[in-house]
Each structure stands twice: as structure tokens, then as C-alpha cells.
Tab-separated table of C-alpha atoms in Angstrom:
chain	number	residue	atom	x	y	z
A	1	MET	CA	-38.250	111.865	14.034
A	2	PHE	CA	-40.127	112.311	11.257
A	3	TYR	CA	-44.114	111.034	11.480
A	4	ALA	CA	-46.355	110.450	9.039
A	5	VAL	CA	-49.687	110.891	10.857
A	6	GLY	CA	-52.940	109.366	9.382
A	7	LEU	CA	-55.882	111.608	10.755
A	8	GLY	CA	-58.763	109.004	9.768
A	9	LEU	CA	-61.948	110.264	7.428
A	10	CYS	CA	-64.044	112.967	9.271
A	11	ASP	CA	-62.786	115.498	12.028
A	12	GLU	CA	-60.221	116.508	14.376
A	13	LYS	CA	-61.414	113.310	16.390
A	14	ASP	CA	-60.390	110.781	14.171
A	15	ILE	CA	-56.618	110.963	14.817
A	16	THR	CA	-55.387	108.124	17.195
A	17	ILE	CA	-54.128	108.768	21.046
A	18	ARG	CA	-50.327	107.681	19.257
A	19	GLY	CA	-50.927	110.227	16.115
A	20	LEU	CA	-52.105	113.217	19.093
A	21	GLU	CA	-48.965	112.404	20.886
A	22	ALA	CA	-46.622	112.823	18.236
A	23	VAL	CA	-48.231	116.098	17.031
A	24	LYS	CA	-47.626	117.671	20.413
A	25	ARG	CA	-44.796	116.902	21.196
A	26	SER	CA	-43.343	118.281	16.932
A	27	THR	CA	-41.702	121.149	16.659
A	28	ARG	CA	-43.820	121.775	13.235
A	29	VAL	CA	-47.079	120.104	12.143
A	30	TYR	CA	-47.803	120.230	8.363
A	31	LEU	CA	-51.400	119.161	6.925
A	32	GLU	CA	-51.336	117.629	3.698
A	33	ALA	CA	-54.321	119.414	1.762
A	34	TYR	CA	-54.841	118.592	-1.935
A	35	THR	CA	-55.054	114.534	-2.056
A	36	SER	CA	-58.151	114.418	0.066
A	37	ILE	CA	-59.842	116.826	2.660
A	38	LEU	CA	-61.023	116.847	5.984
A	39	MET	CA	-64.757	117.918	7.132
A	40	VAL	CA	-63.468	120.595	9.510
A	41	SER	CA	-61.114	123.497	9.308
A	42	LYS	CA	-57.559	123.778	9.788
A	43	GLU	CA	-58.303	125.792	12.592
A	44	LYS	CA	-60.691	123.638	14.367
A	45	LEU	CA	-57.498	120.870	13.921
A	46	GLU	CA	-55.098	123.579	15.846
A	47	GLU	CA	-57.523	124.107	18.473
A	48	PHE	CA	-57.957	120.616	19.284
A	49	TYR	CA	-54.054	119.889	18.858
A	50	GLY	CA	-53.462	122.589	20.791
A	51	ARG	CA	-50.335	123.009	17.835
A	52	PRO	CA	-50.185	125.537	15.022
A	53	VAL	CA	-51.000	123.837	11.460
A	54	ILE	CA	-49.081	124.847	8.497
A	55	LEU	CA	-50.988	123.546	4.914
A	56	ALA	CA	-48.929	121.909	2.921
A	57	ASP	CA	-50.557	121.846	-0.770
A	58	ARG	CA	-48.981	119.856	-3.984
A	59	GLU	CA	-46.545	122.067	-4.935
A	60	MET	CA	-45.083	122.587	-1.154
A	61	VAL	CA	-44.423	118.702	-0.877
A	62	GLU	CA	-43.521	117.975	-4.240
A	63	LEU	CA	-41.310	121.003	-4.626
A	64	GLN	CA	-40.147	122.041	-1.292
A	65	SER	CA	-39.830	118.802	0.724
A	66	ASP	CA	-36.270	120.015	1.965
A	67	GLU	CA	-37.793	122.707	3.937
A	68	ILE	CA	-40.476	119.770	4.964
A	69	LEU	CA	-37.639	117.816	6.574
A	70	ARG	CA	-35.750	120.521	7.672
A	71	ASP	CA	-33.849	119.222	11.459
A	72	ALA	CA	-36.042	116.547	11.173
A	73	ASP	CA	-32.868	114.596	12.432
A	74	LYS	CA	-32.863	116.788	16.008
A	75	GLU	CA	-36.520	117.263	16.455
A	76	ASP	CA	-39.784	116.123	16.056
A	77	VAL	CA	-42.014	116.995	12.855
A	78	SER	CA	-45.306	115.552	12.190
A	79	PHE	CA	-47.103	115.177	8.311
A	80	LEU	CA	-50.949	115.065	8.834
A	81	VAL	CA	-52.438	113.129	6.082
A	82	VAL	CA	-56.484	112.778	5.538
A	83	GLY	CA	-56.731	108.930	5.946
A	84	ASP	CA	-53.883	106.812	5.964
A	85	PRO	CA	-49.707	107.791	5.264
A	86	PHE	CA	-50.434	105.284	2.657
A	87	GLY	CA	-53.043	106.041	0.377
A	88	ALA	CA	-50.834	108.505	-1.717
A	89	THR	CA	-47.767	107.417	-3.505
A	90	THR	CA	-46.374	111.309	-2.828
A	91	HIS	CA	-46.310	110.545	1.143
A	92	THR	CA	-43.956	106.999	0.373
A	93	ASP	CA	-41.793	109.603	-1.570
A	94	LEU	CA	-41.431	111.475	0.913
A	95	LEU	CA	-40.791	109.059	3.334
A	96	LEU	CA	-38.091	108.029	0.788
A	97	ARG	CA	-36.601	111.226	0.830
A	98	ALA	CA	-36.353	111.630	4.644
A	99	ARG	CA	-34.764	108.607	4.724
A	100	ALA	CA	-32.484	109.338	2.051
A	101	LEU	CA	-31.192	112.334	4.559
A	102	GLY	CA	-31.020	109.697	7.130
A	103	ILE	CA	-33.786	111.117	9.319
A	104	GLN	CA	-35.737	108.695	11.075
A	105	THR	CA	-39.686	107.655	10.198
A	106	ARG	CA	-42.731	106.713	11.963
A	107	VAL	CA	-45.996	105.733	10.465
A	108	ILE	CA	-49.013	106.058	12.397
A	109	HIS	CA	-51.750	104.548	10.911
A	110	ASN	CA	-55.756	105.344	10.682
A	111	ALA	CA	-58.738	104.290	8.937
A	112	SER	CA	-58.944	105.337	5.223
A	113	ILE	CA	-61.760	104.665	2.434
A	114	MET	CA	-59.696	101.739	1.028
A	115	ASN	CA	-61.042	99.784	4.139
A	116	ALA	CA	-64.409	102.141	5.287
A	117	VAL	CA	-65.805	101.354	1.973
A	118	GLY	CA	-67.287	98.379	3.389
A	119	ALA	CA	-69.890	100.244	5.043
A	120	CYS	CA	-71.828	99.935	1.760
A	121	GLY	CA	-71.824	96.109	2.682
A	122	LEU	CA	-69.884	94.767	0.356
A	123	GLN	CA	-67.060	92.447	1.813
A	124	LEU	CA	-63.082	93.765	1.690
A	125	TYR	CA	-61.942	90.376	0.608
A	126	ASN	CA	-64.048	90.814	-2.612
A	127	PHE	CA	-62.010	94.280	-4.127
A	128	GLY	CA	-59.771	94.317	-6.658
A	129	GLN	CA	-57.429	97.305	-7.445
A	130	ALA	CA	-58.618	100.626	-6.656
A	131	VAL	CA	-58.562	103.233	-9.239
A	132	SER	CA	-58.890	107.032	-9.828
A	133	LEU	CA	-61.260	108.682	-12.201
A	134	VAL	CA	-59.470	112.400	-12.950
A	135	PHE	CA	-61.619	115.374	-14.497
A	136	PHE	CA	-62.075	114.878	-18.095
A	137	THR	CA	-61.304	118.058	-20.524
A	138	GLU	CA	-61.886	118.831	-24.324
A	139	THR	CA	-58.809	117.499	-25.000
A	140	TRP	CA	-57.794	115.268	-22.536
A	141	LYS	CA	-59.360	111.996	-21.275
A	142	PRO	CA	-57.461	109.638	-19.761
A	143	ASP	CA	-58.470	106.212	-19.420
A	144	SER	CA	-56.153	103.668	-18.425
A	145	PHE	CA	-57.977	102.708	-14.997
A	146	TYR	CA	-60.862	101.135	-17.753
A	147	ASP	CA	-58.122	97.956	-17.954
A	148	HIS	CA	-58.427	97.760	-14.061
A	149	ILE	CA	-61.454	97.742	-13.863
A	150	ARG	CA	-61.947	95.327	-16.748
A	151	GLU	CA	-59.097	92.930	-15.207
A	152	ASN	CA	-61.323	93.347	-11.694
A	153	ALA	CA	-64.449	92.292	-13.515
A	154	ASP	CA	-62.335	89.574	-15.284
A	155	LEU	CA	-62.310	87.801	-11.402
A	156	GLY	CA	-65.489	89.079	-10.736
A	157	MET	CA	-63.670	91.863	-8.232
A	158	HIS	CA	-65.202	94.773	-7.110
A	159	THR	CA	-62.882	97.983	-7.467
A	160	LEU	CA	-62.868	101.214	-5.812
A	161	VAL	CA	-62.998	104.382	-7.955
A	162	LEU	CA	-61.326	107.239	-5.846
A	163	LEU	CA	-62.915	110.637	-7.746
A	164	ASP	CA	-60.850	114.046	-8.418
A	165	ILE	CA	-60.414	116.406	-6.769
A	166	LYS	CA	-59.020	120.478	-7.534
A	167	VAL	CA	-57.854	122.137	-4.681
A	168	LYS	CA	-55.244	125.290	-5.679
A	169	GLU	CA	-55.351	124.535	-9.175
A	170	GLN	CA	-54.153	126.946	-12.099
A	171	SER	CA	-55.971	127.580	-15.450
A	172	GLU	CA	-54.070	126.836	-18.395
A	173	GLU	CA	-53.466	130.144	-18.880
A	174	ASN	CA	-52.433	130.981	-15.467
A	175	LEU	CA	-49.885	128.621	-15.523
A	176	ILE	CA	-48.501	129.746	-18.727
A	177	ARG	CA	-47.886	133.445	-17.936
A	178	GLY	CA	-46.263	132.196	-14.202
A	179	ARG	CA	-49.711	133.641	-12.304
A	180	LYS	CA	-50.546	132.200	-8.810
A	181	ILE	CA	-54.047	132.845	-9.422
A	182	TYR	CA	-56.149	129.567	-8.581
A	183	GLU	CA	-59.266	128.181	-9.849
A	184	PRO	CA	-61.894	127.464	-6.813
A	185	PRO	CA	-62.111	123.918	-5.353
A	186	ARG	CA	-63.999	121.044	-7.588
A	187	TYR	CA	-65.373	117.602	-6.444
A	188	MET	CA	-66.086	115.251	-8.844
A	189	SER	CA	-70.013	114.619	-8.402
A	190	ILE	CA	-71.288	110.961	-8.949
A	191	PRO	CA	-73.444	111.224	-12.172
A	192	THR	CA	-70.429	113.471	-13.545
A	193	ALA	CA	-67.964	109.976	-12.747
A	194	VAL	CA	-70.602	107.838	-14.085
A	195	SER	CA	-71.094	110.185	-17.715
A	196	GLN	CA	-67.212	109.682	-17.921
A	197	LEU	CA	-67.109	105.991	-17.108
A	198	LEU	CA	-69.833	105.452	-19.804
A	199	ASP	CA	-68.404	107.579	-21.948
A	200	VAL	CA	-65.086	105.482	-21.787
A	201	GLU	CA	-66.815	102.200	-22.366
A	202	ALA	CA	-68.975	103.686	-25.469
A	203	THR	CA	-65.329	104.541	-26.975
A	204	ARG	CA	-63.765	101.247	-25.728
A	205	LYS	CA	-66.623	98.860	-26.611
A	206	GLN	CA	-65.294	95.936	-24.684
A	207	GLY	CA	-68.692	95.301	-22.386
A	208	VAL	CA	-67.233	95.939	-18.688
A	209	LEU	CA	-69.430	98.711	-18.208
A	210	ALA	CA	-72.981	98.456	-19.280
A	211	PRO	CA	-75.624	101.384	-18.370
A	212	ASP	CA	-78.807	99.306	-17.193
A	213	SER	CA	-76.653	95.964	-15.626
A	214	THR	CA	-73.525	96.977	-13.720
A	215	LEU	CA	-74.315	97.613	-10.517
A	216	ALA	CA	-72.295	100.778	-8.509
A	217	ILE	CA	-72.599	102.035	-4.904
A	218	ALA	CA	-72.054	105.672	-4.553
A	219	LEU	CA	-70.406	106.715	-1.076
A	220	SER	CA	-70.211	110.534	0.290
A	221	ARG	CA	-68.404	111.915	3.952
A	222	VAL	CA	-67.946	108.019	5.164
A	223	GLY	CA	-67.331	108.007	8.910
A	224	SER	CA	-69.092	110.907	9.513
A	225	GLN	CA	-71.104	110.995	12.907
A	226	THR	CA	-73.469	113.756	12.197
A	227	ASP	CA	-76.948	112.186	11.338
A	228	GLY	CA	-77.778	111.988	7.595
A	229	GLU	CA	-74.132	113.534	6.400
A	230	GLN	CA	-72.535	110.038	5.495
A	231	ARG	CA	-74.472	109.049	1.983
A	232	ILE	CA	-74.541	105.368	0.404
A	233	VAL	CA	-76.795	105.131	-2.900
A	234	CYS	CA	-77.164	101.786	-4.506
A	235	GLY	CA	-78.438	101.227	-8.427
A	236	THR	CA	-77.358	100.597	-12.302
A	237	LEU	CA	-75.452	102.805	-13.447
A	238	ARG	CA	-78.292	104.813	-15.085
A	239	GLU	CA	-80.095	104.672	-11.960
A	240	LEU	CA	-77.494	106.499	-10.098
A	241	ALA	CA	-76.706	108.918	-13.506
A	242	VAL	CA	-80.430	110.259	-13.186
A	243	GLN	CA	-81.125	110.746	-9.744
A	244	GLU	CA	-80.245	114.799	-8.420
A	245	SER	CA	-76.979	115.448	-7.153
A	246	SER	CA	-78.377	116.374	-3.839
A	247	ILE	CA	-79.247	112.445	-3.553
A	248	PHE	CA	-75.043	111.834	-3.040
A	249	GLY	CA	-74.685	114.305	-0.461
A	250	GLU	CA	-72.027	116.642	0.162
A	251	PRO	CA	-68.144	115.491	-1.097
A	252	LEU	CA	-66.161	113.939	-1.015
A	253	HIS	CA	-67.671	111.334	-3.266
A	254	SER	CA	-66.356	107.440	-4.212
A	255	LEU	CA	-67.857	104.974	-6.616
A	256	VAL	CA	-67.757	101.068	-6.426
A	257	ILE	CA	-68.293	99.330	-9.812
A	258	VAL	CA	-70.201	96.093	-7.850
A	259	GLY	CA	-68.033	92.716	-9.181
A	260	ARG	CA	-70.040	89.381	-10.759
A	261	ARG	CA	-68.800	87.513	-7.255
A	262	LEU	CA	-71.233	89.338	-5.892
A	263	HIS	CA	-72.781	87.377	-2.663
A	264	PRO	CA	-76.522	86.970	-1.103
A	265	LEU	CA	-75.713	89.071	1.847
A	266	GLU	CA	-73.841	91.661	0.107
A	267	VAL	CA	-77.132	92.200	-1.928
A	268	GLU	CA	-79.402	92.030	1.463
A	269	PHE	CA	-77.025	94.837	3.091
A	270	ALA	CA	-77.169	96.841	0.078
A	271	GLU	CA	-81.015	96.575	-0.005
A	272	VAL	CA	-81.148	99.819	1.947
A	273	PHE	CA	-79.203	101.934	0.146
A	274	ALA	CA	-81.078	101.014	-3.080
A	275	VAL	CA	-82.824	102.967	-5.372
A	276	ASN	CA	-84.752	100.724	-6.703
A	277	LYS	CA	-84.964	97.489	-4.257
A	278	ASP	CA	-86.435	95.454	-7.029
A	279	ASN	CA	-84.686	95.930	-9.668
A	280	LEU	CA	-81.306	95.826	-7.291
A	281	ARG	CA	-82.844	91.837	-6.572
A	282	ASN	CA	-83.925	91.502	-10.457
A	283	VAL	CA	-79.891	92.705	-11.592
A	284	ALA	CA	-78.302	91.169	-8.771
A	285	ARG	CA	-80.393	87.805	-9.619
A	286	THR	CA	-80.290	88.036	-13.630
A	287	VAL	CA	-77.072	89.465	-13.868
A	288	TYR	CA	-74.873	88.677	-11.519
A	289	GLY	CA	-76.583	84.925	-11.082
A	290	CYS	CA	-76.937	85.762	-7.279
A	291	THR	CA	-79.460	83.043	-5.373
A	292	LEU	CA	-81.791	85.006	-3.359
A	293	ASP	CA	-84.466	84.280	-1.573
């Protein structure tokens, strides 16, 4: 059996009992290590699971899938994914490859940011399409995500923006020269994300994102059981842009663009996270048309 096992959001203890049972009976255990990260080391996982863990980077998953799936028709192999296995299309592709080889597959689900984002108080029913925001360069500023945010905004829906991480990435020069030299890991911050969003708005000029009247909620390390590690910060885009990076906590970060279908209970819940409670209520009332006491 080939198992795709969700690890949840934070540490070694977030795995489900069913997932842990699959890991313990697997001959090989891989940890997908580039679409997201856990808050603990591989060694911590190995200690808790009682099994050696093989780090699977992008190159291995995308180019060496045959090695990952080797003998999975004869023995159990586990592929560990931070969050839920269906959080990235890469994992779907791996499952399809397994099925094409006649290998039985089983997915063991877990919590992910897609549902844990509800910790900010916004109702999951009111979320539209999630989007990814990658690091811009001087020559590459992809903005297709903007269309999805606009479509969500037209329906009054919230948008979950997943911020880029760069793990085991090569510089253009090293990539061209074929040198296996990798850049230090980078994780997009909330100020960088807001800056890029407003940069695209300034180019598109469609009025989807406004610095002083678009509410947003920043989240980091959602689900952490360590006091003070999970951070949620709410404000307008401008308010978030000018905060010290330390207020947002350690990576990984996500950002929610608040849609106009905003319920008073959502505002009440978010007030505790607000940079400026009075301004939050004012924008919710005057811009979003939210009826507040």
C-alpha cells in the first residue's frame, strides 16, 4: 500500500492515530519538504514515530517518483505531507502515478490551513478560491492570482492567500551552470505580501484592493500549542503594511483578504486581533455595510 499521510499543522503529535499506524508499519517513510514545513525537525518526527524519515525535496518528488513508489505494490510505503495530502497538486500527481502502476493507495487526512484559517473568526462557508502569492523578482511578477481575488470579491467572499516559501532553491546562475548550490530558505512575510498585492492593484487599477478600506487578517503558526506562537493580526492593508514584522510572529504566514459578505459575529471575533479596534469597526460599518451594535 502507498499511504499519503497528513501530518497536521504543527508538530509530531498532530498526526492521527490511523496515520501513525500506517507509518509504523511502513518499510520506507518519506517527508515532503518543500510545499510547507512543520515546526519541528525531522529528528523529532523520527523519535516519535520510531521510524527513519527520508526528506523528499521537489526534485525527488517531481523527478524521482519511481524511487518513492518502488516496491509499494509489495510493501507499505508512507509519504508524509504537512497539513492534508490534497493541499498541493504535486501529491495528487503522485497518487495518480501510483495508481497507473497498479499500486493500492490510501489517503489519511488531517487538519490544514484550509480549515484551520477559521481560527481568525471568519466563517469557512464565506471563503472563495484560495490563491498562492509567490516572491516577485525584478523581471517576474505573476499576477493571475488577482483575478481570483476579484472573482471572490465580486461574490463578497473571503480569500485565503498562501504565502510563498523557498526551500532548497537555486540561483539562476547556479541553475544555468548546473551547480548543486542552494540558497538559504526564505519565507514570505506579511509586509512583503501586502506590498506585492498593492503593487499589482496599482498596475491593474480595478479597485479590488484598497489600502485604507480593504480589511485583511494575517495568521502565523496556526494551531501551535506553544503560548504566544500562534499569531493573528487584523487591520486594513495599510495598517498591516506598517507594522513591525515581529508582530506577525515566525513563519509560516498566511493572509486573508476579507470579503464584503462580512457578518457582525465575524467582526466581533476579529476585534481581539485588531491593530486598531475602532478603525476595524468603522471600516466594517462604513465600507462593508456591516450592522454593528
